[in-house]
mmCIF file as gemmi writes it, N, C-alpha and C atoms, coordinates in Angstrom:
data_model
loop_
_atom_site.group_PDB
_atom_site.id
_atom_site.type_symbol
_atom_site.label_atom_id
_atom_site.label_alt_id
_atom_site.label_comp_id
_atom_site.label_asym_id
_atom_site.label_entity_id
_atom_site.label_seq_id
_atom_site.pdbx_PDB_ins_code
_atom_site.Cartn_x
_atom_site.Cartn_y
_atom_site.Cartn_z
_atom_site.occupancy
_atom_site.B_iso_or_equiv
_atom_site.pdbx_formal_charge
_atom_site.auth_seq_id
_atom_site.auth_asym_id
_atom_site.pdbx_PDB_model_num
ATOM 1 N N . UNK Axp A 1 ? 174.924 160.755 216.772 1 0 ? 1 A 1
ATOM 2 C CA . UNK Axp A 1 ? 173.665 161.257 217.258 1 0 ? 1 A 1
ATOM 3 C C . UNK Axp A 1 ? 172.625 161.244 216.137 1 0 ? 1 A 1
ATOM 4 N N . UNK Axp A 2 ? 172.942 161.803 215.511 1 0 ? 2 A 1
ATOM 5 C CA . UNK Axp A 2 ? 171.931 161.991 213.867 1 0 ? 2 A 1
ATOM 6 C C . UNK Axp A 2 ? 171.988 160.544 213.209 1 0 ? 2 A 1
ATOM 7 N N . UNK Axp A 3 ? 172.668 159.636 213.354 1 0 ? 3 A 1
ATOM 8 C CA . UNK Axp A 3 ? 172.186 157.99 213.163 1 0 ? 3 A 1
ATOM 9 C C . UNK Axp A 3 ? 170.916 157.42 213.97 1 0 ? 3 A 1
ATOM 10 N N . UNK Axp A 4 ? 171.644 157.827 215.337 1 0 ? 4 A 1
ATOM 11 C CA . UNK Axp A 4 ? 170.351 156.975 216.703 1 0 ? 4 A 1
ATOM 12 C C . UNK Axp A 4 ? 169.134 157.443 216.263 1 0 ? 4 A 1
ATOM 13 N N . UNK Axp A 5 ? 168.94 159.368 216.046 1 0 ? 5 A 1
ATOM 14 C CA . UNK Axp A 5 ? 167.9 159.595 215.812 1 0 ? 5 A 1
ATOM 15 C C . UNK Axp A 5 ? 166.983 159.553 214.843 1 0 ? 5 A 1
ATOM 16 N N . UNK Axp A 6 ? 167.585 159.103 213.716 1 0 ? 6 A 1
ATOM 17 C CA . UNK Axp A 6 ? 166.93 158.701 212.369 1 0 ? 6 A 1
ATOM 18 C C . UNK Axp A 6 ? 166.681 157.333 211.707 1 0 ? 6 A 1
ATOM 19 N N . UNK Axp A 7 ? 167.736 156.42 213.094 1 0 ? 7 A 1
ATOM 20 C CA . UNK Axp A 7 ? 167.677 155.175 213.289 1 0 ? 7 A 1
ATOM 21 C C . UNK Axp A 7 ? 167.995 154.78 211.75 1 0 ? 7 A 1
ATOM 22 N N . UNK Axp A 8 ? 169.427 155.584 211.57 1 0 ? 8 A 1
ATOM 23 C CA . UNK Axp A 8 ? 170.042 154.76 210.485 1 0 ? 8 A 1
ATOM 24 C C . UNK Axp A 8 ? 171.426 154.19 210.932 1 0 ? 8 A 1
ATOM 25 N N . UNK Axp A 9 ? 171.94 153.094 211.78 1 0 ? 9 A 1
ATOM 26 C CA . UNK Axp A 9 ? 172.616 152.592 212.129 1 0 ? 9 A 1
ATOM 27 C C . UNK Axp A 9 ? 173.976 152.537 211.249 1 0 ? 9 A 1
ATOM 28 N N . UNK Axp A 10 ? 173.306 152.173 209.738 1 0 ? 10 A 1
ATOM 29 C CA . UNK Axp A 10 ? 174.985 152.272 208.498 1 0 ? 10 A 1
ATOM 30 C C . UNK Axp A 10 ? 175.572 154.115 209.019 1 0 ? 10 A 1
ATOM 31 N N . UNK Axp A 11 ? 175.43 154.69 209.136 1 0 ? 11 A 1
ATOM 32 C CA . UNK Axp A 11 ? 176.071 155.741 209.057 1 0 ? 11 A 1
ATOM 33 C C . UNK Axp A 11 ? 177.197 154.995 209.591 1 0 ? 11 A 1
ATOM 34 N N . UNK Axp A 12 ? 176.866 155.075 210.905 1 0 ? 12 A 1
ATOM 35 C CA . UNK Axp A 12 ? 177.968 154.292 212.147 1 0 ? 12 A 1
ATOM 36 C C . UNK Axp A 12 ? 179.069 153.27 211.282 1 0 ? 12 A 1
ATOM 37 N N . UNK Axp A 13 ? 178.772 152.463 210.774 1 0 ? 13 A 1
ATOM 38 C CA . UNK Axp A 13 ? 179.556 151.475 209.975 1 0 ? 13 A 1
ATOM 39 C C . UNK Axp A 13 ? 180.088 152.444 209.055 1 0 ? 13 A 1
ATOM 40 N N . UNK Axp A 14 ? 179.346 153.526 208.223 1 0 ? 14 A 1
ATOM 41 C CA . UNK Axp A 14 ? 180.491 153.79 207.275 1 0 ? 14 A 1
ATOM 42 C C . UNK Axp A 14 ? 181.191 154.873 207.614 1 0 ? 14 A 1
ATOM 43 N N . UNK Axp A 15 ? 180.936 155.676 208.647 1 0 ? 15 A 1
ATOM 44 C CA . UNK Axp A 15 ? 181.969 156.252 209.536 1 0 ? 15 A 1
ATOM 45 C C . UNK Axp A 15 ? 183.403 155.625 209.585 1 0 ? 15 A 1
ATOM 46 N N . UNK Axp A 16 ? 183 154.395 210.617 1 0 ? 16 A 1
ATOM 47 C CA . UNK Axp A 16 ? 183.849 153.633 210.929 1 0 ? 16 A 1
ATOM 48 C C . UNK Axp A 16 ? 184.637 152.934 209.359 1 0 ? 16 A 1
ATOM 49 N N . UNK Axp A 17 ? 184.387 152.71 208.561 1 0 ? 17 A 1
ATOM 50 C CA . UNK Axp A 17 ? 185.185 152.157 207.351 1 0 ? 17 A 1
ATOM 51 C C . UNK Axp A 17 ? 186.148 153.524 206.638 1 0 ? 17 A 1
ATOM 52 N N . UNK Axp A 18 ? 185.189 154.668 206.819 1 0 ? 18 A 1
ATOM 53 C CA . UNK Axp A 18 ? 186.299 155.868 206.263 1 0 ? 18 A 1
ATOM 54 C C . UNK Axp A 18 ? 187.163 155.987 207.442 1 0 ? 18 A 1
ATOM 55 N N . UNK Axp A 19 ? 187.16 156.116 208.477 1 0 ? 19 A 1
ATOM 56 C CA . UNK Axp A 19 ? 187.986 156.361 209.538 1 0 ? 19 A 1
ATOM 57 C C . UNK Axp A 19 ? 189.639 155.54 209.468 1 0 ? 19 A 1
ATOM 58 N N . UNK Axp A 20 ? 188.982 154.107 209.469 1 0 ? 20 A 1
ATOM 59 C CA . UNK Axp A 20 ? 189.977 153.092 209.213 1 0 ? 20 A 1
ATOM 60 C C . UNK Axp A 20 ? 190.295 153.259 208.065 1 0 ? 20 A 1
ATOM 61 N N . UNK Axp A 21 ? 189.631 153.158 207.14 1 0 ? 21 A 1
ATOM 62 C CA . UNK Axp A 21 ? 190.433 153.616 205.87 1 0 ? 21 A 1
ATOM 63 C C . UNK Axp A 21 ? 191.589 154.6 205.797 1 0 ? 21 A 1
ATOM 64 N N . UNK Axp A 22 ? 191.12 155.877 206.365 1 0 ? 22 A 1
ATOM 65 C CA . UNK Axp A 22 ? 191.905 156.845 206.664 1 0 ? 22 A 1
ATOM 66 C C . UNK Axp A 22 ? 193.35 156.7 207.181 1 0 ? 22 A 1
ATOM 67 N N . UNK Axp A 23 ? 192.974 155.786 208.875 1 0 ? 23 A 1
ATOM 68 C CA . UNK Axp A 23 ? 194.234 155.587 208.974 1 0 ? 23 A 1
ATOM 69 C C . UNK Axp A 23 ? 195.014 154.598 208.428 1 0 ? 23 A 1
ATOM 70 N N . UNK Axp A 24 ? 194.471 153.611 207.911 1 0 ? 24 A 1
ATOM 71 C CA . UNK Axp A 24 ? 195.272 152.528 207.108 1 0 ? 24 A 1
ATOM 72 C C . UNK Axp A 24 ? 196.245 153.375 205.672 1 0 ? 24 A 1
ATOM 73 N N . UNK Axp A 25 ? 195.455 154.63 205.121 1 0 ? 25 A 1
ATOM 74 C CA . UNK Axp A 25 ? 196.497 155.169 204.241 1 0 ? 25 A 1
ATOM 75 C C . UNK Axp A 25 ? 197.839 155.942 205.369 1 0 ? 25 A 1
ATOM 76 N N . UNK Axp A 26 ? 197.496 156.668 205.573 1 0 ? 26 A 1
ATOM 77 C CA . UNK Axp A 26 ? 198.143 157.449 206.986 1 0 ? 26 A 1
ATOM 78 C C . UNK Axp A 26 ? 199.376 156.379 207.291 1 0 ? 26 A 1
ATOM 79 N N . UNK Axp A 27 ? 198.817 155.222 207.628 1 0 ? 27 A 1
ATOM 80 C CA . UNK Axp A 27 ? 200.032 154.083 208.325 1 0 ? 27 A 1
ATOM 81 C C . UNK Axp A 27 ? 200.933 153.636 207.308 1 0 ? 27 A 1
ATOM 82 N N . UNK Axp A 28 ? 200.646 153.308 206.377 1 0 ? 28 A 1
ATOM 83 C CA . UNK Axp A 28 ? 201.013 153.088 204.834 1 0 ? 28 A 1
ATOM 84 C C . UNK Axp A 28 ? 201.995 154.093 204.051 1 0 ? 28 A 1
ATOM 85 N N . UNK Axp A 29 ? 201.812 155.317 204.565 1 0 ? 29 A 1
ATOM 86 C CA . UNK Axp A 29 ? 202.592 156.319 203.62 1 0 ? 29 A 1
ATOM 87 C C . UNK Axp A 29 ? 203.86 156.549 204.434 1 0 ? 29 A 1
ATOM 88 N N . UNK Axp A 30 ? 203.828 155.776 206.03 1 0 ? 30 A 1
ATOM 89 C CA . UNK Axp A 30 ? 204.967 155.71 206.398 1 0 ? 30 A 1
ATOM 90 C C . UNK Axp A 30 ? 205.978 154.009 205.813 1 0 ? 30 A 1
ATOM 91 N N . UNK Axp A 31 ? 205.676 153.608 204.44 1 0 ? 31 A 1
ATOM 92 C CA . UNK Axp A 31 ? 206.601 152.629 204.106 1 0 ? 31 A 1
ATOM 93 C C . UNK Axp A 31 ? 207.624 152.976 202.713 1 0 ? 31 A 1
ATOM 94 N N . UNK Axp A 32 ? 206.725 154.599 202.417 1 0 ? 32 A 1
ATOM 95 C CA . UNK Axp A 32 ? 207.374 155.115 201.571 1 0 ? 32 A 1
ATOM 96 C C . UNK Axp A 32 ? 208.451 156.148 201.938 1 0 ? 32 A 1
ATOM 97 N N . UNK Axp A 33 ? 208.125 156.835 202.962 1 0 ? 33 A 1
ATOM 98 C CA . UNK Axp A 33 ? 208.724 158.135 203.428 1 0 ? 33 A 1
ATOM 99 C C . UNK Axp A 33 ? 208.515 158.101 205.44 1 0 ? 33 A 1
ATOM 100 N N . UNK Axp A 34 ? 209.722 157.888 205.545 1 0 ? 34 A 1
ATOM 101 C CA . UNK Axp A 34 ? 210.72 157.388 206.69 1 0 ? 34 A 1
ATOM 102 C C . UNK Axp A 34 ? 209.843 158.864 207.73 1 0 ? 34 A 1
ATOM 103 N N . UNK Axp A 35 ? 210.122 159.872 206.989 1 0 ? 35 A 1
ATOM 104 C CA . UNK Axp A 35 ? 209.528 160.993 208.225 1 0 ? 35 A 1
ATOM 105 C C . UNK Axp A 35 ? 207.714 160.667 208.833 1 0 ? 35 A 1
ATOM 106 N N . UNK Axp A 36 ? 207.5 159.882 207.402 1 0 ? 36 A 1
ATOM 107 C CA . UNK Axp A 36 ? 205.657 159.821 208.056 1 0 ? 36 A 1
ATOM 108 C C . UNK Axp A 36 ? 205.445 158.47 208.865 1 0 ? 36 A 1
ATOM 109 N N . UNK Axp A 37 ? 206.551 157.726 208.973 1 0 ? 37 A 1
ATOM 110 C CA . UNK Axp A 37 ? 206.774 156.581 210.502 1 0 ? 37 A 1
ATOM 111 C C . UNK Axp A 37 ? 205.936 156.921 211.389 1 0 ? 37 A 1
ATOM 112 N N . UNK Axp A 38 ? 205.502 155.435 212.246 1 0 ? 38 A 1
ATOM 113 C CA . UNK Axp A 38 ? 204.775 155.911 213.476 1 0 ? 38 A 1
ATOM 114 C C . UNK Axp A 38 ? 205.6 155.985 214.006 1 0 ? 38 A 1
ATOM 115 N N . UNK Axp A 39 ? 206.675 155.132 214.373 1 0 ? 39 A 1
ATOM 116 C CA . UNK Axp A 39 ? 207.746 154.952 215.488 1 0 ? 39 A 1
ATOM 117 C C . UNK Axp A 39 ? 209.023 155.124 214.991 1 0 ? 39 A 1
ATOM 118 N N . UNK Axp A 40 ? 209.379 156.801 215.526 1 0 ? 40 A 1
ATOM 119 C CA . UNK Axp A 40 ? 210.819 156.854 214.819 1 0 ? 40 A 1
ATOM 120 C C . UNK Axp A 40 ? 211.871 157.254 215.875 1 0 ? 40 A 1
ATOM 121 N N . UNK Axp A 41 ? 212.792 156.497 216.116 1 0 ? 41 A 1
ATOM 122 C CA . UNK Axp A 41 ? 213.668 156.864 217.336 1 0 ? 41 A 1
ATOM 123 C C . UNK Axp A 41 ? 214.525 158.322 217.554 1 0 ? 41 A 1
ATOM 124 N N . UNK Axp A 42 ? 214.77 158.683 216.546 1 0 ? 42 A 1
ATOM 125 C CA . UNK Axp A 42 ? 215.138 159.761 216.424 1 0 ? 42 A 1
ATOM 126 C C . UNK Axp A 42 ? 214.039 160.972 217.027 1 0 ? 42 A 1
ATOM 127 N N . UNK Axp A 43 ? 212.998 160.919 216.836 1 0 ? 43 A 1
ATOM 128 C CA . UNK Axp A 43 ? 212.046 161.569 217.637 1 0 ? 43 A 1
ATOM 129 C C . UNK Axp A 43 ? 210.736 161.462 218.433 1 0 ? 43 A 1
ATOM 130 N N . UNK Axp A 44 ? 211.029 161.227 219.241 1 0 ? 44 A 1
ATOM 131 C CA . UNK Axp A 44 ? 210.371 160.606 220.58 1 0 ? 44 A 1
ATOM 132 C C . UNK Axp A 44 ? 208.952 161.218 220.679 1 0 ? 44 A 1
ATOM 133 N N . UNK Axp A 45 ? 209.285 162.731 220.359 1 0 ? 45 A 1
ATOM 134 C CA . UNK Axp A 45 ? 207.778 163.446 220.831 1 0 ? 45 A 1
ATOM 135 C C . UNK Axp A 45 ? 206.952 163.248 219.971 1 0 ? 45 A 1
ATOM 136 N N . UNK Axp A 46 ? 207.407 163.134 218.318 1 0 ? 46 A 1
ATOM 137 C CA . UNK Axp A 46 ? 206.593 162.452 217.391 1 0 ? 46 A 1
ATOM 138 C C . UNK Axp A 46 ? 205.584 161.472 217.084 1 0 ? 46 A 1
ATOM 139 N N . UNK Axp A 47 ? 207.081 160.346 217.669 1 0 ? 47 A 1
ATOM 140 C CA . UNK Axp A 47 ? 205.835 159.265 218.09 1 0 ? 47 A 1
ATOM 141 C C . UNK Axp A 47 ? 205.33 158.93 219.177 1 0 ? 47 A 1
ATOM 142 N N . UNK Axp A 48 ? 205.135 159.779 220.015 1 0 ? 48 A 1
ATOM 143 C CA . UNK Axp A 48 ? 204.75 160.024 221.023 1 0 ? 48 A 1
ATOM 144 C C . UNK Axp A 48 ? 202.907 160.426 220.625 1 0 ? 48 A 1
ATOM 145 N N . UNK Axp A 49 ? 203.273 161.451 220.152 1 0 ? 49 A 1
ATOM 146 C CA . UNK Axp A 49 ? 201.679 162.142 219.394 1 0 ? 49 A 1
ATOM 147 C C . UNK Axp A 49 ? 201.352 160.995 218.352 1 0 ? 49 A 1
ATOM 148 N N . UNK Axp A 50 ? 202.079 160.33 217.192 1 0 ? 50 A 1
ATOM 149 C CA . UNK Axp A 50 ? 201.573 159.013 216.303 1 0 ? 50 A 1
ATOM 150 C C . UNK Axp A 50 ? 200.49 157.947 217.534 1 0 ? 50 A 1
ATOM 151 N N . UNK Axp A 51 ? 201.394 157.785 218.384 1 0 ? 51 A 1
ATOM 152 C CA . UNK Axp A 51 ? 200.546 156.872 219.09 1 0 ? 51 A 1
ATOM 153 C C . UNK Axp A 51 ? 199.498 156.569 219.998 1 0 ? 51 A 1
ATOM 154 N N . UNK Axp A 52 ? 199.634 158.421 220.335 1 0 ? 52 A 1
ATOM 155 C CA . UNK Axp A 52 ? 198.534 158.707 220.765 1 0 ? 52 A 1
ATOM 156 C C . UNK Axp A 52 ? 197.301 158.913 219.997 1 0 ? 52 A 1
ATOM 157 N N . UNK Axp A 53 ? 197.381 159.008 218.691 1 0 ? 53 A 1
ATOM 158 C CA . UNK Axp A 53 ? 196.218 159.158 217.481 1 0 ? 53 A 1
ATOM 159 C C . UNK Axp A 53 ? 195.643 157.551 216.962 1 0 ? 53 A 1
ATOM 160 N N . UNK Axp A 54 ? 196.972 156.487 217.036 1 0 ? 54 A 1
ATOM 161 C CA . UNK Axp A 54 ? 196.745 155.264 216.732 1 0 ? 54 A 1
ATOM 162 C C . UNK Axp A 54 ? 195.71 154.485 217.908 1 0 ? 54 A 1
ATOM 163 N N . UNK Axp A 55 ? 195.697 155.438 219.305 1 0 ? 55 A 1
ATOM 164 C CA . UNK Axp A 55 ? 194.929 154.804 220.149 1 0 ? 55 A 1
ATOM 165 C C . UNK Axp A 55 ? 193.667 155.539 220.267 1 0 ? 55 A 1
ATOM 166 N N . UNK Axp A 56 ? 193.44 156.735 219.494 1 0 ? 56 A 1
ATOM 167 C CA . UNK Axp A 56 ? 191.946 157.513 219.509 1 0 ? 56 A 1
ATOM 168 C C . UNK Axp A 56 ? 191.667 156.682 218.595 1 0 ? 56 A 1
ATOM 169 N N . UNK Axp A 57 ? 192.27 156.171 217.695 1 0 ? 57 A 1
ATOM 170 C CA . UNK Axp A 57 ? 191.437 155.782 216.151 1 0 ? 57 A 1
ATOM 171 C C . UNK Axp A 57 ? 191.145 154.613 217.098 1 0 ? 57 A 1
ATOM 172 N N . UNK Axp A 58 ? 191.749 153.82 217.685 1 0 ? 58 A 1
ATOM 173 C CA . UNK Axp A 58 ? 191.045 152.33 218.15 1 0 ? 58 A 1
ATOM 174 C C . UNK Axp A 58 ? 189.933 152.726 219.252 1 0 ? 58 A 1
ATOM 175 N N . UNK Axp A 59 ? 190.045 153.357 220.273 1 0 ? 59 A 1
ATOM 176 C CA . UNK Axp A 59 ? 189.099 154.103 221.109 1 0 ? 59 A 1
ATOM 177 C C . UNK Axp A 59 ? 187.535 154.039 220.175 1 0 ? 59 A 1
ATOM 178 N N . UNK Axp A 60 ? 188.021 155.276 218.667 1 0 ? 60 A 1
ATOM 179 C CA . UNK Axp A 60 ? 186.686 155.292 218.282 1 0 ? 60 A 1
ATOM 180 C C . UNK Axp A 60 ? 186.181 154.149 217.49 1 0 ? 60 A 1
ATOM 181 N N . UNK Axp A 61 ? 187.039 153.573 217.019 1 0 ? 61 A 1
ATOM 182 C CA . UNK Axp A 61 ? 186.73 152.076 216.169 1 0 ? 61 A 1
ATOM 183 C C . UNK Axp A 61 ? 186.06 151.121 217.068 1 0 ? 61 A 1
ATOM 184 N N . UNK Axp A 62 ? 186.567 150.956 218.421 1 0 ? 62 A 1
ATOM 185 C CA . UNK Axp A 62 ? 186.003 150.259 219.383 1 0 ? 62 A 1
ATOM 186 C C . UNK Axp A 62 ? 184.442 150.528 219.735 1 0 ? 62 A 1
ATOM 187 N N . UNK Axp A 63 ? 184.311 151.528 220.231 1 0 ? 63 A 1
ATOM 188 C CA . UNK Axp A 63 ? 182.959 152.206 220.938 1 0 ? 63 A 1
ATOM 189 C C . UNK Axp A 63 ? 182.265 152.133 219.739 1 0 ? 63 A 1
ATOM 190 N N . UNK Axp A 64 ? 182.518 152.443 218.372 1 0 ? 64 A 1
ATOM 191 C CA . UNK Axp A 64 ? 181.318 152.507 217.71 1 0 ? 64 A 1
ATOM 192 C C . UNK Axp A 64 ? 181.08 151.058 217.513 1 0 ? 64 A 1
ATOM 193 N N . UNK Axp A 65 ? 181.826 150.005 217.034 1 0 ? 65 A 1
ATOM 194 C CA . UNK Axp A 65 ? 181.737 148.824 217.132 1 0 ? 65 A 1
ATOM 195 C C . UNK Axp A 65 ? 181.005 147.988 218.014 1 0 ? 65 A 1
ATOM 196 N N . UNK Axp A 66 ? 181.181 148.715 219.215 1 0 ? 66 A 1
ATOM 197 C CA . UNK Axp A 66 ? 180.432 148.051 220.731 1 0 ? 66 A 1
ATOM 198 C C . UNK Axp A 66 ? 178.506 148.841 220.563 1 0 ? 66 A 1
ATOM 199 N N . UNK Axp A 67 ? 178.458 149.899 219.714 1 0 ? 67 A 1
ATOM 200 C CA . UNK Axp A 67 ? 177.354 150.882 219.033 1 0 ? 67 A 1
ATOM 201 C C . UNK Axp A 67 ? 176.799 149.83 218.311 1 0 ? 67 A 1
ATOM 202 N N . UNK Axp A 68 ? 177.205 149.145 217.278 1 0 ? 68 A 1
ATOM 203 C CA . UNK Axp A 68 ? 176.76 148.524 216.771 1 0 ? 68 A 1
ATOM 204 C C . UNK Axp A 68 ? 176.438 147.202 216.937 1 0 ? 68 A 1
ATOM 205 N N . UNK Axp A 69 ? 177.022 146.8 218.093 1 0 ? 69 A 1
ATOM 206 C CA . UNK Axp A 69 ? 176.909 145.11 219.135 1 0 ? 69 A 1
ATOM 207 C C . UNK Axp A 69 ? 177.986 144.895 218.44 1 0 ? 69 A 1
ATOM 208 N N . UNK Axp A 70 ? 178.915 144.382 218.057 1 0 ? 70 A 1
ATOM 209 C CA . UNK Axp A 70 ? 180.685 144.129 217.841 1 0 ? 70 A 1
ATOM 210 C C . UNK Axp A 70 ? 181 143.989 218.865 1 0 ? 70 A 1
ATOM 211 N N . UNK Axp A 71 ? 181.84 142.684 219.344 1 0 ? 71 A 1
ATOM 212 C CA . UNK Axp A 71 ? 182.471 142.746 220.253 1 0 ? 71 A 1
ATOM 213 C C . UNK Axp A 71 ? 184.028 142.77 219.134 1 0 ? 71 A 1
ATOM 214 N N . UNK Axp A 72 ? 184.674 143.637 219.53 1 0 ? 72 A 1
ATOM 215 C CA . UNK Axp A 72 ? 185.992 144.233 218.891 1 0 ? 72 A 1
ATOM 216 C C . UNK Axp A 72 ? 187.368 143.292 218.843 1 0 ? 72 A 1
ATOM 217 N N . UNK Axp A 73 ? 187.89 142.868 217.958 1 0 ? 73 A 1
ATOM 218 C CA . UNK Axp A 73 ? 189.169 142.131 218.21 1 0 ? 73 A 1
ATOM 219 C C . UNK Axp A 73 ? 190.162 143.063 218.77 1 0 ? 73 A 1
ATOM 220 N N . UNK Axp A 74 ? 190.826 142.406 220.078 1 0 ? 74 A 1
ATOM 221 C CA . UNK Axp A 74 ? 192.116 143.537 220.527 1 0 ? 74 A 1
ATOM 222 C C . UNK Axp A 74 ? 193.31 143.079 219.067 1 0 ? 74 A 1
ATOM 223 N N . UNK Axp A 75 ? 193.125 141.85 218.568 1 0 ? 75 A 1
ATOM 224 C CA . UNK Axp A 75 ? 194.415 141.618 217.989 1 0 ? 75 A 1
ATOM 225 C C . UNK Axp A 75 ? 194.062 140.839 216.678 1 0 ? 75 A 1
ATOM 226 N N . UNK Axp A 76 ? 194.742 140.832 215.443 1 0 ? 76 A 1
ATOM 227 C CA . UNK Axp A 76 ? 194.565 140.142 214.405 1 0 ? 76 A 1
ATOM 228 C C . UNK Axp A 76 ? 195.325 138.558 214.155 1 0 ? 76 A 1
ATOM 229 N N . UNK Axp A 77 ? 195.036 137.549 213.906 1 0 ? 77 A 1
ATOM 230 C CA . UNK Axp A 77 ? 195.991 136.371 214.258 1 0 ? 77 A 1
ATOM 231 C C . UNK Axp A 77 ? 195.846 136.064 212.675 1 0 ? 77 A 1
């Protein structure tokens, strides 16, 4: 809101770069330590909630992206 109205559009972008940043450490600290996994079979409800956070972070990565005219990659090749 306080971007549109001051019509500073970077906020939006660097939102979006700490965000991802964020979770890219987050995803990462599960290659050191097995409990901070997104997907661990042993507990279901866990990653149950992991993946439900892995799909807000794309939710908001998306929409602000589409904020900024981005059309969003679903996938990396």
């Amino acid at each position: 809101e306080l971007a549109a109205r001051h019509h500073e559009p970077h906020r939006i972008a660097f939102y979006l770069y700490d965000l991802a940043s964020a979770f890219h450490g987050l995803w990462n600290r599960g290659n050191d330590d097995e409990e901070l996994r997104f997907i661990r079979p042993e507990a279901p409800e866990a990653s149950l909630a992991a993946i439900a956070l892995a799909r807000a972070v794309s939710v908001v990565i998306s929409t602000g992206l589409g904020i900024l005219g981005v059309k969003p990659l679903t996938e990396m090749r």
